[in-house]
């Protein structure tokens, strides 16, 4: 177990290291002078040199990278080119929005996806299965931002045009101020984020459960005289769970992409929209920070998923 | 297909009429209207994209020209669908219908090209990893894990911010981050094929690894390759549209569906001009839906779940412990 | 009143290709306390029949009636049937690993059975489970209660399954191939345990198996099924002494029996029919040696005999008058005495190192100093249980695995010292035939291409000459040479094994290694392949290394036998010697665990008392 954990941890470190090297090199070889970006077009040569020296841009690349890594490990990711604030502070300020979005989204998509998958598998070939399959196909095919825009149009704009407010146009209300308002603001983003992923989970649950239900040990469970509910929900789902957990690990990177788009559509000031903004502004420290944060998030979730998997499957212990 | 000449075989009268794999597949496909409709939709869409210039000639509107007089209300708002502008105009007074046709070119080209490239890489690497096993598998598997644990949209953002948006960059980014999906599947399939006895048989006859890979492994991967490549097309299309939507894909005056939706989303103009989101949005949705249904249909037709499972009745497990499965 | 009685049970399973007629008006009854055997080859419908009766095949369409303690199981509600399952009818399945849930402890899986049918508190349930585990021979049952299935060996898992089936003391147990997935010596233990348990609890057992030898030693009554049809039913002794149905007779004559060795088996010709369509006449007629025109056109009547045996046939089975003279394959004396060795292996060892969780290397000694010689023209049998290293040894001899220590000489030439080119050349001289007729042929290549593969790989001949050779080979192994353009899926299991043999013959190898070549085949097909192998050896002067777990098959075909256990050859002598006076305890254990059907007496003591037309639903329709 310890060996397993060390292996996963060292792989996580490798991922983060590769990622940091990738972004760092990317910006080092990239055209464009960071000093000019900070100082603006009108800066003098002297000002530029001063900025370079302050940032250590005149040092060799490896030295720069080493000091960048060292700073990053101490939780210092530098300052935004645009407003000179610490990147870490900027990110931390926006994390609650993104975390609210992600956690709520996970709950919603599991709550939608898994029951639909189970229903589809239990009544495979029947009408309920067909409905489930239609949901899966449409969900899988809907681009997140199209869904978001359509949802805003039909659930916010049309009601408002007719004089009543069903949902807010977007934006964020802090959880601690007013939990209800928080949930109300996030309902549409959650549903939008969840639909696509729910379809993936419904499909996976259906496929896995169908193949599990064909296993010999399910026949044994039936031969014991257990009720069909017990056979499906206890014996069937217990074996399906490991596959779902594995998928959860693989989906985290995909979901992060979804978050960026959702924040954009609903005008949520989260980490994702900050990244898009930073790209438009060529604010490199922020981009680097967000990429590393995303990597860290994925690595941590993957380790959690691995631990969960090991806890679920006695054969890996 | 094989080195056995078939000249004489046509005159043979087999006593059992047995449908070939191809005939069976076609029979199943023909009984599946959803797949047929999807296929027809994709064919029509391709024609629409190929003959996009004809829409320019027919409507008399260019894809990038702004029709400020005819295409906009006096208030400066876009006009809805009418006789002249079939699908209305956008916020700059351009013809949505003509732009949709040109956008289809981008979506299909990116979707198909990126999927084929990603499939080629994924199949090659997955096949090597699964077939050779050992350290080859460890290294390639780790690389796949690495690519998969990268926040790809964020990395795509970083790349675009450095190199500037372009079509080729979009395609490369999509390929780089999507070959692992098919690679993982092919790796698992190849590993299970590598354990089959016919591989042992070829090896015992002295066949080289390359010959085994090409003659024995690859043909048996045909079904997952076809199915997963088809399924990769819609995700590539969405990926490209997403990049364009975030303003990181196709450079603006060129029409692309994602870009059109981004324009519609900017300043929430679509709230007053529904056609700006409905036409490109549904074009995108129906395209991905069609490819997904086609992929599902192909899978069911090529690899039906109802097929008889080979019962291993009396077979005994004679595999002496070769490699204990390492705890994953 | 019989405990369970089935009347005219007909089962149809809908599939994409049409309905499969899995059972066709099958009737039987089982008295309390007896062991009732259902015998049949794969596809005979024996497992489907019992599973459908127990309500475990939701998709099946089932007609007729099944009275359990006088109540019809087919008309009762699902809830009632569920109450019967487990509490009244225990079930044991073939593969104990896949039949136990991998994620729950074995104790909780058995306890679940108690909780499903009785109101018992946890501690009490645990106490009962531990007690039962002890009874079925699981040591330290209290500790093992919390172990997972993967922590048990195959035999132990089957004991767990038996404990689960017995925990509620049901009056009836259905055992579906309970020993098939196990090693011979473990099989014997499990059968013994089942027998002991049924005697001490007074349980009635229905045992489904393809193993006639096993049934002859334990069953009270036997029902023989073929293609979903009950062809014969009767008391065990009478049925095995002289079957009333030609199919049963054919099955017995194609099994290598205890006392016959070397004499060719009498296989049943042809292959099992498709279950999609039912013939107008007798289902067995196309393969029956006694069939007449009547059999092909008219459904056979049910014949009842004086000893309560019943058979579905127009005739009574009889041994052919002109018993073919046993062509004893006395190999040419020259090859016996000549010192020409095809294989000389000495001191072969093979050790795998694998890392386990905590980074410590685990050494796995698969071969521990094996010496082996195979003479030209002989058949050497290599016998052992799973995991004993016999397949690894075959791979080493074929040059596919490199031994850690020791030397292999093929025709006097050490293979370790070969250059790459010579190594390839050596591949021509040793060919292999594999166990699984479905797995050993590439499903995506045509049979002609598969058989000519060795010639292609070694660049022998032109396309035309290869094709001619392929057709010649197909003819040699008894396949229609016109079929070279087909895919393997269009052939049956036995035919595929013939394709594998044709491929091995293509380069006229010095040695053919047969790795369990018949263990995936049904008895009647197995006999066809064994006879083919013997004929080929006689005609072409081949040398075989025959690997098997099945002593009776090995004895039938081999001149000498080497017995392997835990990576070593524990005993090696001529077949006769080995069977007459086994020297090593392991050999004796192996021999003692093998069941053979008793020899046919051929004496017909029964007489026909009635003959009634037997109409099936399909025949009427």
CSV table of N, CA, C and O in Angstrom, one decimal, chain A residues 12-78:
chain,number,residue,atom,x,y,z
A,12,UNK,N,2.7,11.8,-9.6
A,12,UNK,CA,2.1,13.1,-9.6
A,12,UNK,C,3.1,14.2,-9.6
A,12,UNK,O,3.0,15.2,-10.3
A,13,UNK,N,4.2,14.0,-8.9
A,13,UNK,CA,5.3,15.0,-8.9
A,13,UNK,C,5.9,15.1,-10.4
A,13,UNK,O,6.1,16.3,-10.9
A,14,UNK,N,6.0,14.0,-11.0
A,14,UNK,CA,6.5,14.0,-12.4
A,14,UNK,C,5.6,14.8,-13.3
A,14,UNK,O,6.1,15.6,-14.1
A,15,UNK,N,4.3,14.6,-13.1
A,15,UNK,CA,3.3,15.3,-13.9
A,15,UNK,C,3.5,16.8,-13.7
A,15,UNK,O,3.6,17.6,-14.7
A,16,UNK,N,3.6,17.2,-12.5
A,16,UNK,CA,3.7,18.7,-12.2
A,16,UNK,C,5.0,19.3,-12.7
A,16,UNK,O,5.0,20.4,-13.3
A,17,UNK,N,6.0,18.5,-12.5
A,17,UNK,CA,7.3,18.9,-13.0
A,17,UNK,C,7.3,19.1,-14.5
A,17,UNK,O,7.7,20.2,-15.1
A,18,UNK,N,6.8,18.1,-15.3
A,18,UNK,CA,6.7,18.2,-16.7
A,18,UNK,C,5.9,19.4,-17.1
A,18,UNK,O,6.3,20.2,-18.0
A,19,UNK,N,4.8,19.6,-16.4
A,19,UNK,CA,3.9,20.7,-16.8
A,19,UNK,C,4.6,22.0,-16.5
A,19,UNK,O,4.5,22.9,-17.4
A,20,UNK,N,5.3,22.1,-15.4
A,20,UNK,CA,5.9,23.4,-15.1
A,20,UNK,C,7.0,23.7,-16.2
A,20,UNK,O,7.1,24.8,-16.7
A,21,UNK,N,7.7,22.6,-16.5
A,21,UNK,CA,8.8,22.8,-17.5
A,21,UNK,C,8.2,23.2,-18.9
A,21,UNK,O,8.7,24.1,-19.6
A,22,UNK,N,7.1,22.6,-19.2
A,22,UNK,CA,6.4,22.9,-20.4
A,22,UNK,C,6.0,24.3,-20.5
A,22,UNK,O,6.3,25.0,-21.5
A,23,UNK,N,5.2,24.8,-19.5
A,23,UNK,CA,4.8,26.2,-19.6
A,23,UNK,C,5.9,27.2,-19.5
A,23,UNK,O,5.9,28.2,-20.2
A,24,UNK,N,6.9,26.8,-18.7
A,24,UNK,CA,8.0,27.8,-18.5
A,24,UNK,C,8.8,27.9,-19.9
A,24,UNK,O,9.0,29.0,-20.3
A,25,UNK,N,9.1,26.8,-20.4
A,25,UNK,CA,9.8,26.8,-21.7
A,25,UNK,C,9.0,27.5,-22.8
A,25,UNK,O,9.5,28.3,-23.6
A,26,UNK,N,7.7,27.2,-22.8
A,26,UNK,CA,6.8,27.7,-23.8
A,26,UNK,C,6.9,29.3,-23.8
A,26,UNK,O,7.1,29.9,-24.8
A,27,UNK,N,6.9,29.8,-22.6
A,27,UNK,CA,6.9,31.3,-22.5
A,27,UNK,C,8.3,31.8,-22.7
A,27,UNK,O,8.5,33.0,-23.1
A,28,UNK,N,9.3,31.0,-22.4
A,28,UNK,CA,10.7,31.4,-22.6
A,28,UNK,C,11.0,31.6,-24.1
A,28,UNK,O,11.6,32.5,-24.5
A,29,UNK,N,10.6,30.5,-24.8
A,29,UNK,CA,10.9,30.5,-26.3
A,29,UNK,C,9.9,31.4,-27.0
A,29,UNK,O,10.2,31.7,-28.2
A,30,UNK,N,8.9,31.8,-26.4
A,30,UNK,CA,7.8,32.5,-27.1
A,30,UNK,C,8.3,33.9,-27.6
A,30,UNK,O,9.1,34.5,-26.9
A,31,UNK,N,7.8,34.3,-28.7
A,31,UNK,CA,8.1,35.7,-29.1
A,31,UNK,C,7.5,36.7,-28.2
A,31,UNK,O,6.5,36.3,-27.5
A,32,UNK,N,8.0,37.9,-28.2
A,32,UNK,CA,7.4,38.9,-27.3
A,32,UNK,C,8.2,39.1,-26.0
A,32,UNK,O,8.7,38.1,-25.4
A,33,UNK,N,8.4,40.3,-25.7
A,33,UNK,CA,9.3,40.6,-24.5
A,33,UNK,C,8.4,40.9,-23.3
A,33,UNK,O,7.6,41.9,-23.3
A,34,UNK,N,8.5,40.1,-22.3
A,34,UNK,CA,7.7,40.3,-21.1
A,34,UNK,C,7.9,41.7,-20.5
A,34,UNK,O,6.9,42.3,-20.0
A,35,UNK,N,9.1,42.2,-20.5
A,35,UNK,CA,9.3,43.5,-19.9
A,35,UNK,C,8.5,44.6,-20.6
A,35,UNK,O,7.9,45.4,-20.0
A,36,UNK,N,8.4,44.4,-22.0
A,36,UNK,CA,7.6,45.4,-22.7
A,36,UNK,C,6.2,45.3,-22.4
A,36,UNK,O,5.4,46.3,-22.3
A,37,UNK,N,5.8,44.0,-22.1
A,37,UNK,CA,4.3,43.8,-21.8
A,37,UNK,C,4.0,44.5,-20.5
A,37,UNK,O,2.9,45.0,-20.3
A,38,UNK,N,4.9,44.5,-19.6
A,38,UNK,CA,4.7,45.1,-18.3
A,38,UNK,C,4.7,46.6,-18.4
A,38,UNK,O,3.8,47.3,-17.9
A,39,UNK,N,5.8,47.0,-19.0
A,39,UNK,CA,6.0,48.5,-19.0
A,39,UNK,C,5.1,49.2,-20.0
A,39,UNK,O,4.9,50.4,-19.9
A,40,UNK,N,4.7,48.5,-21.0
A,40,UNK,CA,3.8,49.2,-22.0
A,40,UNK,C,4.7,49.7,-23.2
A,40,UNK,O,5.9,49.6,-23.1
A,41,UNK,N,4.0,50.2,-24.2
A,41,UNK,CA,4.7,50.6,-25.5
A,41,UNK,C,5.6,51.8,-25.3
A,41,UNK,O,6.7,51.9,-26.0
A,42,UNK,N,5.3,52.6,-24.3
A,42,UNK,CA,6.0,53.9,-24.3
A,42,UNK,C,7.3,53.8,-23.4
A,42,UNK,O,8.0,54.8,-23.2
A,43,UNK,N,7.6,52.7,-22.9
A,43,UNK,CA,8.7,52.6,-21.9
A,43,UNK,C,10.0,52.8,-22.6
A,43,UNK,O,10.2,52.5,-23.8
A,44,UNK,N,10.9,53.4,-21.9
A,44,UNK,CA,12.3,53.6,-22.4
A,44,UNK,C,13.1,52.4,-22.3
A,44,UNK,O,12.8,51.4,-21.5
A,45,UNK,N,14.2,52.3,-23.0
A,45,UNK,CA,15.1,51.2,-22.9
A,45,UNK,C,15.6,51.0,-21.5
A,45,UNK,O,15.8,49.8,-21.1
A,46,UNK,N,15.8,52.1,-20.8
A,46,UNK,CA,16.4,52.0,-19.5
A,46,UNK,C,15.3,51.3,-18.5
A,46,UNK,O,15.7,50.5,-17.7
A,47,UNK,N,14.1,51.8,-18.7
A,47,UNK,CA,13.0,51.2,-17.9
A,47,UNK,C,12.9,49.7,-18.1
A,47,UNK,O,12.8,48.9,-17.2
A,48,UNK,N,13.0,49.3,-19.4
A,48,UNK,CA,12.9,47.9,-19.8
A,48,UNK,C,14.0,47.1,-19.1
A,48,UNK,O,13.8,46.0,-18.5
A,49,UNK,N,15.3,47.6,-19.2
A,49,UNK,CA,16.4,46.9,-18.6
A,49,UNK,C,16.2,46.8,-17.1
A,49,UNK,O,16.5,45.7,-16.5
A,50,UNK,N,15.6,47.8,-16.5
A,50,UNK,CA,15.4,47.8,-15.0
A,50,UNK,C,14.4,46.7,-14.7
A,50,UNK,O,14.6,45.9,-13.8
A,51,UNK,N,13.3,46.6,-15.5
A,51,UNK,CA,12.3,45.6,-15.2
A,51,UNK,C,12.9,44.2,-15.4
A,51,UNK,O,12.7,43.3,-14.6
A,52,UNK,N,13.7,44.1,-16.5
A,52,UNK,CA,14.4,42.8,-16.7
A,52,UNK,C,15.2,42.3,-15.5
A,52,UNK,O,15.2,41.2,-15.1
A,53,UNK,N,15.9,43.3,-15.0
A,53,UNK,CA,16.8,43.0,-13.9
A,53,UNK,C,15.9,42.6,-12.6
A,53,UNK,O,16.2,41.6,-12.0
A,54,UNK,N,14.9,43.4,-12.4
A,54,UNK,CA,14.0,43.1,-11.3
A,54,UNK,C,13.5,41.7,-11.3
A,54,UNK,O,13.4,41.0,-10.3
A,55,UNK,N,13.0,41.3,-12.5
A,55,UNK,CA,12.4,40.0,-12.7
A,55,UNK,C,13.4,38.9,-12.9
A,55,UNK,O,13.1,37.7,-12.9
A,56,UNK,N,14.7,39.3,-13.0
A,56,UNK,CA,15.7,38.2,-13.2
A,56,UNK,C,15.7,37.7,-14.6
A,56,UNK,O,16.2,36.6,-14.9
A,57,UNK,N,15.1,38.4,-15.6
A,57,UNK,CA,15.0,37.9,-16.9
A,57,UNK,C,16.4,37.9,-17.7
A,57,UNK,O,16.5,37.3,-18.7
A,58,UNK,N,17.4,38.6,-17.1
A,58,UNK,CA,18.7,38.6,-17.8
A,58,UNK,C,19.5,37.4,-17.4
A,58,UNK,O,20.6,37.2,-18.0
A,59,UNK,N,19.0,36.6,-16.5
A,59,UNK,CA,19.8,35.4,-16.1
A,59,UNK,C,19.6,34.2,-17.1
A,59,UNK,O,18.6,34.3,-17.9
A,60,UNK,N,20.5,33.2,-17.1
A,60,UNK,CA,20.3,32.1,-18.0
A,60,UNK,C,19.0,31.3,-17.7
A,60,UNK,O,18.5,31.3,-16.6
A,61,UNK,N,18.5,30.7,-18.7
A,61,UNK,CA,17.2,30.0,-18.6
A,61,UNK,C,17.1,29.1,-17.4
A,61,UNK,O,16.1,29.0,-16.7
A,62,UNK,N,18.1,28.2,-17.3
A,62,UNK,CA,18.0,27.2,-16.2
A,62,UNK,C,18.0,27.8,-14.8
A,62,UNK,O,17.2,27.3,-14.0
A,63,UNK,N,18.7,28.9,-14.7
A,63,UNK,CA,18.7,29.6,-13.4
A,63,UNK,C,17.3,30.2,-13.2
A,63,UNK,O,16.8,30.0,-12.1
A,64,UNK,N,16.8,30.8,-14.2
A,64,UNK,CA,15.5,31.3,-14.1
A,64,UNK,C,14.4,30.3,-13.7
A,64,UNK,O,13.6,30.4,-12.8
A,65,UNK,N,14.6,29.1,-14.4
A,65,UNK,CA,13.6,28.0,-14.1
A,65,UNK,C,13.8,27.5,-12.7
A,65,UNK,O,12.7,27.3,-12.0
A,66,UNK,N,15.0,27.4,-12.3
A,66,UNK,CA,15.2,26.9,-10.9
A,66,UNK,C,14.6,27.8,-9.9
A,66,UNK,O,13.9,27.4,-8.9
A,67,UNK,N,14.8,29.1,-10.1
A,67,UNK,CA,14.3,30.1,-9.1
A,67,UNK,C,12.8,30.1,-9.2
A,67,UNK,O,12.1,30.2,-8.2
A,68,UNK,N,12.3,29.9,-10.4
A,68,UNK,CA,10.8,29.8,-10.6
A,68,UNK,C,10.2,28.7,-9.8
A,68,UNK,O,9.3,28.8,-9.1
A,69,UNK,N,10.9,27.5,-10.0
A,69,UNK,CA,10.5,26.3,-9.2
A,69,UNK,C,10.5,26.5,-7.7
A,69,UNK,O,9.6,26.1,-7.0
A,70,UNK,N,11.7,27.1,-7.3
A,70,UNK,CA,11.9,27.3,-5.9
A,70,UNK,C,10.7,28.2,-5.3
A,70,UNK,O,10.1,27.9,-4.3
A,71,UNK,N,10.5,29.3,-6.0
A,71,UNK,CA,9.4,30.2,-5.6
A,71,UNK,C,8.1,29.5,-5.6
A,71,UNK,O,7.3,29.6,-4.7
A,72,UNK,N,7.8,28.7,-6.7
A,72,UNK,CA,6.5,28.0,-6.8
A,72,UNK,C,6.3,27.1,-5.6
A,72,UNK,O,5.2,27.0,-5.1
A,73,UNK,N,7.4,26.4,-5.2
A,73,UNK,CA,7.3,25.5,-4.1
A,73,UNK,C,7.0,26.2,-2.8
A,73,UNK,O,6.3,25.7,-1.9
A,74,UNK,N,7.4,27.4,-2.7
A,74,UNK,CA,7.1,28.2,-1.5
A,74,UNK,C,5.8,28.9,-1.7
A,74,UNK,O,5.4,29.7,-0.8
A,75,UNK,N,5.1,28.6,-2.7
A,75,UNK,CA,3.8,29.2,-2.9
A,75,UNK,C,3.8,30.6,-3.5
A,75,UNK,O,2.9,31.4,-3.4
A,76,UNK,N,4.9,30.9,-4.2
A,76,UNK,CA,5.0,32.2,-4.9
A,76,UNK,C,5.1,32.0,-6.4
A,76,UNK,O,6.0,31.4,-6.9
A,77,UNK,N,4.1,32.5,-7.0
A,77,UNK,CA,4.0,32.3,-8.5
A,77,UNK,C,4.3,33.6,-9.2
A,77,UNK,O,4.0,33.7,-10.4
A,78,UNK,N,4.8,34.6,-8.6
A,78,UNK,CA,5.1,35.8,-9.3
A,78,UNK,C,4.0,36.8,-9.2
A,78,UNK,O,3.0,36.6,-8.5
